[in-house]
């Protein structure tokens, strides 16, 4: 299964505060990678990566190399990254998919974990599974694990 995670306000607190746990990256990684990762994310993503592909699907312009390295410092192997530029390239000239903010089906993504209810509507329209996680949900890792069946 190919599982993709959104970043902002799903794994990284940006506009909404949520628990990032007490563990942080040490020196020198914390000098380059300043963003904090949601509590439970590294452990969940490592567990999922044993039998599944773990992707990032973000509407930000963060580069794939940067994100793969950041997650590597957390001990998480990311298979691939879809950022806003990659998304734009994929939907360019496609009247069906260009109206969506995210198009997981174009990338063969089976499950998209996000924080926005609108993304769930888009996924349903495209025939892709989604799981919407609220920033204040303390049991979010259990919900993802249950959805995937791990």
mmCIF file with all atom_site columns, C-alpha atoms in Angstrom:
data_model
loop_
_atom_site.group_PDB
_atom_site.id
_atom_site.type_symbol
_atom_site.label_atom_id
_atom_site.label_alt_id
_atom_site.label_comp_id
_atom_site.label_asym_id
_atom_site.label_entity_id
_atom_site.label_seq_id
_atom_site.pdbx_PDB_ins_code
_atom_site.Cartn_x
_atom_site.Cartn_y
_atom_site.Cartn_z
_atom_site.occupancy
_atom_site.B_iso_or_equiv
_atom_site.pdbx_formal_charge
_atom_site.auth_seq_id
_atom_site.auth_comp_id
_atom_site.auth_asym_id
_atom_site.auth_atom_id
_atom_site.pdbx_PDB_model_num
ATOM 1   C CA . UNK A 1 1   ? 0.000   0.000  0.000   1.00 0.00 ? 1   UNK A CA 1
ATOM 2   C CA . UNK A 1 2   ? 1.191   3.511  -0.791  1.00 0.00 ? 2   UNK A CA 1
ATOM 3   C CA . UNK A 1 3   ? 0.413   5.850  2.126   1.00 0.00 ? 3   UNK A CA 1
ATOM 4   C CA . UNK A 1 4   ? 0.961   9.608  1.868   1.00 0.00 ? 4   UNK A CA 1
ATOM 5   C CA . UNK A 1 5   ? 1.020   12.132 4.677   1.00 0.00 ? 5   UNK A CA 1
ATOM 6   C CA . UNK A 1 6   ? 0.332   15.846 4.433   1.00 0.00 ? 6   UNK A CA 1
ATOM 7   C CA . UNK A 1 7   ? 2.816   18.039 6.292   1.00 0.00 ? 7   UNK A CA 1
ATOM 8   C CA . UNK A 1 8   ? 1.401   21.372 7.431   1.00 0.00 ? 8   UNK A CA 1
ATOM 9   C CA . UNK A 1 9   ? -1.027  20.991 10.321  1.00 0.00 ? 9   UNK A CA 1
ATOM 10  C CA . UNK A 1 10  ? -0.970  17.209 9.905   1.00 0.00 ? 10  UNK A CA 1
ATOM 11  C CA . UNK A 1 11  ? 2.634   16.297 10.784  1.00 0.00 ? 11  UNK A CA 1
ATOM 12  C CA . UNK A 1 12  ? 4.068   19.781 11.382  1.00 0.00 ? 12  UNK A CA 1
ATOM 13  C CA . UNK A 1 13  ? 2.331   22.433 13.495  1.00 0.00 ? 13  UNK A CA 1
ATOM 14  C CA . UNK A 1 14  ? 2.047   25.598 11.412  1.00 0.00 ? 14  UNK A CA 1
ATOM 15  C CA . UNK A 1 15  ? -1.258  27.430 11.869  1.00 0.00 ? 15  UNK A CA 1
ATOM 16  C CA . UNK A 1 16  ? -2.535  25.079 14.576  1.00 0.00 ? 16  UNK A CA 1
ATOM 17  C CA . UNK A 1 17  ? -0.617  24.050 17.682  1.00 0.00 ? 17  UNK A CA 1
ATOM 18  C CA . UNK A 1 18  ? -0.449  20.390 18.648  1.00 0.00 ? 18  UNK A CA 1
ATOM 19  C CA . UNK A 1 19  ? 1.804   18.073 20.616  1.00 0.00 ? 19  UNK A CA 1
ATOM 20  C CA . UNK A 1 20  ? 5.199   17.489 19.073  1.00 0.00 ? 20  UNK A CA 1
ATOM 21  C CA . UNK A 1 21  ? 6.512   15.415 21.957  1.00 0.00 ? 21  UNK A CA 1
ATOM 22  C CA . UNK A 1 22  ? 9.719   15.963 23.845  1.00 0.00 ? 22  UNK A CA 1
ATOM 23  C CA . UNK A 1 23  ? 12.110  14.343 21.392  1.00 0.00 ? 23  UNK A CA 1
ATOM 24  C CA . UNK A 1 24  ? 13.909  16.682 19.007  1.00 0.00 ? 24  UNK A CA 1
ATOM 25  C CA . UNK A 1 25  ? 16.754  16.420 16.551  1.00 0.00 ? 25  UNK A CA 1
ATOM 26  C CA . UNK A 1 26  ? 20.197  16.986 18.008  1.00 0.00 ? 26  UNK A CA 1
ATOM 27  C CA . UNK A 1 27  ? 23.115  19.017 16.726  1.00 0.00 ? 27  UNK A CA 1
ATOM 28  C CA . UNK A 1 28  ? 23.907  19.490 13.832  1.00 0.00 ? 28  UNK A CA 1
ATOM 29  C CA . UNK A 1 29  ? 20.544  18.386 12.356  1.00 0.00 ? 29  UNK A CA 1
ATOM 30  C CA . UNK A 1 30  ? 18.539  20.903 14.400  1.00 0.00 ? 30  UNK A CA 1
ATOM 31  C CA . UNK A 1 31  ? 20.584  23.730 12.855  1.00 0.00 ? 31  UNK A CA 1
ATOM 32  C CA . UNK A 1 32  ? 19.290  22.804 9.394   1.00 0.00 ? 32  UNK A CA 1
ATOM 33  C CA . UNK A 1 33  ? 15.901  21.263 10.160  1.00 0.00 ? 33  UNK A CA 1
ATOM 34  C CA . UNK A 1 34  ? 14.057  23.651 12.454  1.00 0.00 ? 34  UNK A CA 1
ATOM 35  C CA . UNK A 1 35  ? 10.505  22.292 12.143  1.00 0.00 ? 35  UNK A CA 1
ATOM 36  C CA . UNK A 1 36  ? 9.098   19.989 14.806  1.00 0.00 ? 36  UNK A CA 1
ATOM 37  C CA . UNK A 1 37  ? 7.377   16.690 14.050  1.00 0.00 ? 37  UNK A CA 1
ATOM 38  C CA . UNK A 1 38  ? 4.046   15.633 15.508  1.00 0.00 ? 38  UNK A CA 1
ATOM 39  C CA . UNK A 1 39  ? 4.105   13.390 18.545  1.00 0.00 ? 39  UNK A CA 1
ATOM 40  C CA . UNK A 1 40  ? 4.080   9.729  17.476  1.00 0.00 ? 40  UNK A CA 1
ATOM 41  C CA . UNK A 1 41  ? 4.826   10.398 13.812  1.00 0.00 ? 41  UNK A CA 1
ATOM 42  C CA . UNK A 1 42  ? 8.329   8.899  13.603  1.00 0.00 ? 42  UNK A CA 1
ATOM 43  C CA . UNK A 1 43  ? 7.320   5.652  15.307  1.00 0.00 ? 43  UNK A CA 1
ATOM 44  C CA . UNK A 1 44  ? 4.146   5.272  13.226  1.00 0.00 ? 44  UNK A CA 1
ATOM 45  C CA . UNK A 1 45  ? 5.883   6.039  9.942   1.00 0.00 ? 45  UNK A CA 1
ATOM 46  C CA . UNK A 1 46  ? 8.742   3.603  10.683  1.00 0.00 ? 46  UNK A CA 1
ATOM 47  C CA . UNK A 1 47  ? 6.187   0.904  11.463  1.00 0.00 ? 47  UNK A CA 1
ATOM 48  C CA . UNK A 1 48  ? 4.273   1.575  8.253   1.00 0.00 ? 48  UNK A CA 1
ATOM 49  C CA . UNK A 1 49  ? 7.464   1.646  6.158   1.00 0.00 ? 49  UNK A CA 1
ATOM 50  C CA . UNK A 1 50  ? 8.193   -2.005 7.043   1.00 0.00 ? 50  UNK A CA 1
ATOM 51  C CA . UNK A 1 51  ? 5.441   -3.231 4.686   1.00 0.00 ? 51  UNK A CA 1
ATOM 52  C CA . UNK A 1 52  ? 4.253   -0.135 2.829   1.00 0.00 ? 52  UNK A CA 1
ATOM 53  C CA . UNK A 1 53  ? 5.538   2.812  0.848   1.00 0.00 ? 53  UNK A CA 1
ATOM 54  C CA . UNK A 1 54  ? 5.458   6.019  2.904   1.00 0.00 ? 54  UNK A CA 1
ATOM 55  C CA . UNK A 1 55  ? 5.109   9.204  0.893   1.00 0.00 ? 55  UNK A CA 1
ATOM 56  C CA . UNK A 1 56  ? 4.721   12.901 1.622   1.00 0.00 ? 56  UNK A CA 1
ATOM 57  C CA . UNK A 1 57  ? 2.092   14.918 -0.294  1.00 0.00 ? 57  UNK A CA 1
ATOM 58  C CA . UNK A 1 58  ? 2.354   18.614 0.512   1.00 0.00 ? 58  UNK A CA 1
ATOM 59  C CA . UNK A 1 59  ? 1.077   21.795 -1.049  1.00 0.00 ? 59  UNK A CA 1
ATOM 60  C CA . UNK A 1 60  ? 4.287   23.476 0.091   1.00 0.00 ? 60  UNK A CA 1
ATOM 61  C CA . UNK A 1 61  ? 7.335   24.014 -2.081  1.00 0.00 ? 61  UNK A CA 1
ATOM 62  C CA . UNK A 1 62  ? 9.675   22.063 0.212   1.00 0.00 ? 62  UNK A CA 1
ATOM 63  C CA . UNK A 1 63  ? 12.117  20.078 -1.910  1.00 0.00 ? 63  UNK A CA 1
ATOM 64  C CA . UNK A 1 64  ? 12.091  16.286 -2.005  1.00 0.00 ? 64  UNK A CA 1
ATOM 65  C CA . UNK A 1 65  ? 15.765  16.014 -1.021  1.00 0.00 ? 65  UNK A CA 1
ATOM 66  C CA . UNK A 1 66  ? 15.256  18.288 2.001   1.00 0.00 ? 66  UNK A CA 1
ATOM 67  C CA . UNK A 1 67  ? 12.226  16.329 3.221   1.00 0.00 ? 67  UNK A CA 1
ATOM 68  C CA . UNK A 1 68  ? 13.818  12.917 2.706   1.00 0.00 ? 68  UNK A CA 1
ATOM 69  C CA . UNK A 1 69  ? 16.882  14.030 4.658   1.00 0.00 ? 69  UNK A CA 1
ATOM 70  C CA . UNK A 1 70  ? 14.780  15.552 7.449   1.00 0.00 ? 70  UNK A CA 1
ATOM 71  C CA . UNK A 1 71  ? 12.786  12.347 7.882   1.00 0.00 ? 71  UNK A CA 1
ATOM 72  C CA . UNK A 1 72  ? 15.970  10.277 7.650   1.00 0.00 ? 72  UNK A CA 1
ATOM 73  C CA . UNK A 1 73  ? 17.241  12.091 10.748  1.00 0.00 ? 73  UNK A CA 1
ATOM 74  C CA . UNK A 1 74  ? 14.041  10.925 12.459  1.00 0.00 ? 74  UNK A CA 1
ATOM 75  C CA . UNK A 1 75  ? 14.780  7.370  11.289  1.00 0.00 ? 75  UNK A CA 1
ATOM 76  C CA . UNK A 1 76  ? 11.965  7.359  8.712   1.00 0.00 ? 76  UNK A CA 1
ATOM 77  C CA . UNK A 1 77  ? 12.470  6.279  5.105   1.00 0.00 ? 77  UNK A CA 1
ATOM 78  C CA . UNK A 1 78  ? 10.311  8.311  2.719   1.00 0.00 ? 78  UNK A CA 1
ATOM 79  C CA . UNK A 1 79  ? 9.770   6.642  -0.660  1.00 0.00 ? 79  UNK A CA 1
ATOM 80  C CA . UNK A 1 80  ? 8.744   9.768  -2.548  1.00 0.00 ? 80  UNK A CA 1
ATOM 81  C CA . UNK A 1 81  ? 7.530   13.344 -2.155  1.00 0.00 ? 81  UNK A CA 1
ATOM 82  C CA . UNK A 1 82  ? 4.840   15.194 -4.067  1.00 0.00 ? 82  UNK A CA 1
ATOM 83  C CA . UNK A 1 83  ? 5.198   18.931 -3.482  1.00 0.00 ? 83  UNK A CA 1
ATOM 84  C CA . UNK A 1 84  ? 3.242   21.784 -5.052  1.00 0.00 ? 84  UNK A CA 1
ATOM 85  C CA . UNK A 1 85  ? 5.505   21.933 -8.118  1.00 0.00 ? 85  UNK A CA 1
ATOM 86  C CA . UNK A 1 86  ? 5.254   18.174 -8.704  1.00 0.00 ? 86  UNK A CA 1
ATOM 87  C CA . UNK A 1 87  ? 1.475   18.392 -8.296  1.00 0.00 ? 87  UNK A CA 1
ATOM 88  C CA . UNK A 1 88  ? 1.232   21.330 -10.732 1.00 0.00 ? 88  UNK A CA 1
ATOM 89  C CA . UNK A 1 89  ? 3.288   19.459 -13.323 1.00 0.00 ? 89  UNK A CA 1
ATOM 90  C CA . UNK A 1 90  ? 1.055   16.382 -12.995 1.00 0.00 ? 90  UNK A CA 1
ATOM 91  C CA . UNK A 1 91  ? -2.241  18.250 -13.434 1.00 0.00 ? 91  UNK A CA 1
ATOM 92  C CA . UNK A 1 92  ? -1.099  20.746 -16.058 1.00 0.00 ? 92  UNK A CA 1
ATOM 93  C CA . UNK A 1 93  ? -3.497  20.623 -18.994 1.00 0.00 ? 93  UNK A CA 1
ATOM 94  C CA . UNK A 1 94  ? -5.678  17.987 -17.308 1.00 0.00 ? 94  UNK A CA 1
ATOM 95  C CA . UNK A 1 95  ? -9.193  19.424 -17.052 1.00 0.00 ? 95  UNK A CA 1
ATOM 96  C CA . UNK A 1 96  ? -10.358 16.579 -14.776 1.00 0.00 ? 96  UNK A CA 1
ATOM 97  C CA . UNK A 1 97  ? -7.630  16.812 -12.129 1.00 0.00 ? 97  UNK A CA 1
ATOM 98  C CA . UNK A 1 98  ? -6.534  20.463 -12.325 1.00 0.00 ? 98  UNK A CA 1
ATOM 99  C CA . UNK A 1 99  ? -9.440  21.530 -10.080 1.00 0.00 ? 99  UNK A CA 1
ATOM 100 C CA . UNK A 1 100 ? -8.165  19.468 -7.123  1.00 0.00 ? 100 UNK A CA 1
ATOM 101 C CA . UNK A 1 101 ? -5.693  20.697 -4.501  1.00 0.00 ? 101 UNK A CA 1
ATOM 102 C CA . UNK A 1 102 ? -4.312  17.150 -4.233  1.00 0.00 ? 102 UNK A CA 1
ATOM 103 C CA . UNK A 1 103 ? -4.529  14.294 -6.728  1.00 0.00 ? 103 UNK A CA 1
ATOM 104 C CA . UNK A 1 104 ? -3.384  11.116 -4.984  1.00 0.00 ? 104 UNK A CA 1
ATOM 105 C CA . UNK A 1 105 ? -4.738  8.856  -7.727  1.00 0.00 ? 105 UNK A CA 1
ATOM 106 C CA . UNK A 1 106 ? -2.352  10.384 -10.283 1.00 0.00 ? 106 UNK A CA 1
ATOM 107 C CA . UNK A 1 107 ? 0.551   9.199  -8.114  1.00 0.00 ? 107 UNK A CA 1
ATOM 108 C CA . UNK A 1 108 ? -0.846  5.767  -7.265  1.00 0.00 ? 108 UNK A CA 1
ATOM 109 C CA . UNK A 1 109 ? -1.441  6.739  -3.637  1.00 0.00 ? 109 UNK A CA 1
ATOM 110 C CA . UNK A 1 110 ? -3.873  4.406  -1.865  1.00 0.00 ? 110 UNK A CA 1
ATOM 111 C CA . UNK A 1 111 ? -4.359  6.391  1.361   1.00 0.00 ? 111 UNK A CA 1
ATOM 112 C CA . UNK A 1 112 ? -3.841  10.095 2.027   1.00 0.00 ? 112 UNK A CA 1
ATOM 113 C CA . UNK A 1 113 ? -3.614  11.265 5.647   1.00 0.00 ? 113 UNK A CA 1
ATOM 114 C CA . UNK A 1 114 ? -4.479  14.966 5.905   1.00 0.00 ? 114 UNK A CA 1
ATOM 115 C CA . UNK A 1 115 ? -6.060  17.513 8.237   1.00 0.00 ? 115 UNK A CA 1
ATOM 116 C CA . UNK A 1 116 ? -8.489  19.181 5.825   1.00 0.00 ? 116 UNK A CA 1
ATOM 117 C CA . UNK A 1 117 ? -12.061 17.894 5.313   1.00 0.00 ? 117 UNK A CA 1
ATOM 118 C CA . UNK A 1 118 ? -11.985 19.319 1.772   1.00 0.00 ? 118 UNK A CA 1
ATOM 119 C CA . UNK A 1 119 ? -9.194  16.898 0.894   1.00 0.00 ? 119 UNK A CA 1
ATOM 120 C CA . UNK A 1 120 ? -11.454 14.035 1.972   1.00 0.00 ? 120 UNK A CA 1
ATOM 121 C CA . UNK A 1 121 ? -14.098 15.243 -0.472  1.00 0.00 ? 121 UNK A CA 1
ATOM 122 C CA . UNK A 1 122 ? -11.498 15.445 -3.251  1.00 0.00 ? 122 UNK A CA 1
ATOM 123 C CA . UNK A 1 123 ? -10.215 11.953 -2.460  1.00 0.00 ? 123 UNK A CA 1
ATOM 124 C CA . UNK A 1 124 ? -13.740 10.507 -2.496  1.00 0.00 ? 124 UNK A CA 1
ATOM 125 C CA . UNK A 1 125 ? -14.317 12.104 -5.899  1.00 0.00 ? 125 UNK A CA 1
ATOM 126 C CA . UNK A 1 126 ? -11.085 10.572 -7.221  1.00 0.00 ? 126 UNK A CA 1
ATOM 127 C CA . UNK A 1 127 ? -11.676 7.124  -5.707  1.00 0.00 ? 127 UNK A CA 1
ATOM 128 C CA . UNK A 1 128 ? -8.837  7.343  -3.201  1.00 0.00 ? 128 UNK A CA 1
ATOM 129 C CA . UNK A 1 129 ? -9.041  6.536  0.502   1.00 0.00 ? 129 UNK A CA 1
ATOM 130 C CA . UNK A 1 130 ? -8.359  9.338  2.942   1.00 0.00 ? 130 UNK A CA 1
ATOM 131 C CA . UNK A 1 131 ? -8.124  9.757  6.669   1.00 0.00 ? 131 UNK A CA 1
ATOM 132 C CA . UNK A 1 132 ? -8.665  13.199 8.136   1.00 0.00 ? 132 UNK A CA 1
ATOM 133 C CA . UNK A 1 133 ? -6.764  13.764 11.376  1.00 0.00 ? 133 UNK A CA 1
ATOM 134 C CA . UNK A 1 134 ? -7.620  16.674 13.638  1.00 0.00 ? 134 UNK A CA 1
ATOM 135 C CA . UNK A 1 135 ? -4.664  18.543 15.131  1.00 0.00 ? 135 UNK A CA 1
ATOM 136 C CA . UNK A 1 136 ? -5.933  17.961 18.686  1.00 0.00 ? 136 UNK A CA 1
ATOM 137 C CA . UNK A 1 137 ? -6.493  14.203 18.181  1.00 0.00 ? 137 UNK A CA 1
ATOM 138 C CA . UNK A 1 138 ? -4.246  12.422 20.679  1.00 0.00 ? 138 UNK A CA 1
ATOM 139 C CA . UNK A 1 139 ? -5.152  8.998  19.217  1.00 0.00 ? 139 UNK A CA 1
ATOM 140 C CA . UNK A 1 140 ? -4.274  9.848  15.638  1.00 0.00 ? 140 UNK A CA 1
ATOM 141 C CA . UNK A 1 141 ? -1.557  7.182  15.316  1.00 0.00 ? 141 UNK A CA 1
ATOM 142 C CA . UNK A 1 142 ? -3.986  4.440  16.364  1.00 0.00 ? 142 UNK A CA 1
ATOM 143 C CA . UNK A 1 143 ? -6.511  5.657  13.793  1.00 0.00 ? 143 UNK A CA 1
ATOM 144 C CA . UNK A 1 144 ? -3.941  5.541  10.995  1.00 0.00 ? 144 UNK A CA 1
ATOM 145 C CA . UNK A 1 145 ? -2.696  2.105  12.082  1.00 0.00 ? 145 UNK A CA 1
ATOM 146 C CA . UNK A 1 146 ? -6.270  0.783  12.222  1.00 0.00 ? 146 UNK A CA 1
ATOM 147 C CA . UNK A 1 147 ? -7.070  2.181  8.767   1.00 0.00 ? 147 UNK A CA 1
ATOM 148 C CA . UNK A 1 148 ? -3.976  0.506  7.316   1.00 0.00 ? 148 UNK A CA 1
ATOM 149 C CA . UNK A 1 149 ? -4.437  -2.683 9.330   1.00 0.00 ? 149 UNK A CA 1
ATOM 150 C CA . UNK A 1 150 ? -1.136  -2.745 11.217  1.00 0.00 ? 150 UNK A CA 1
#
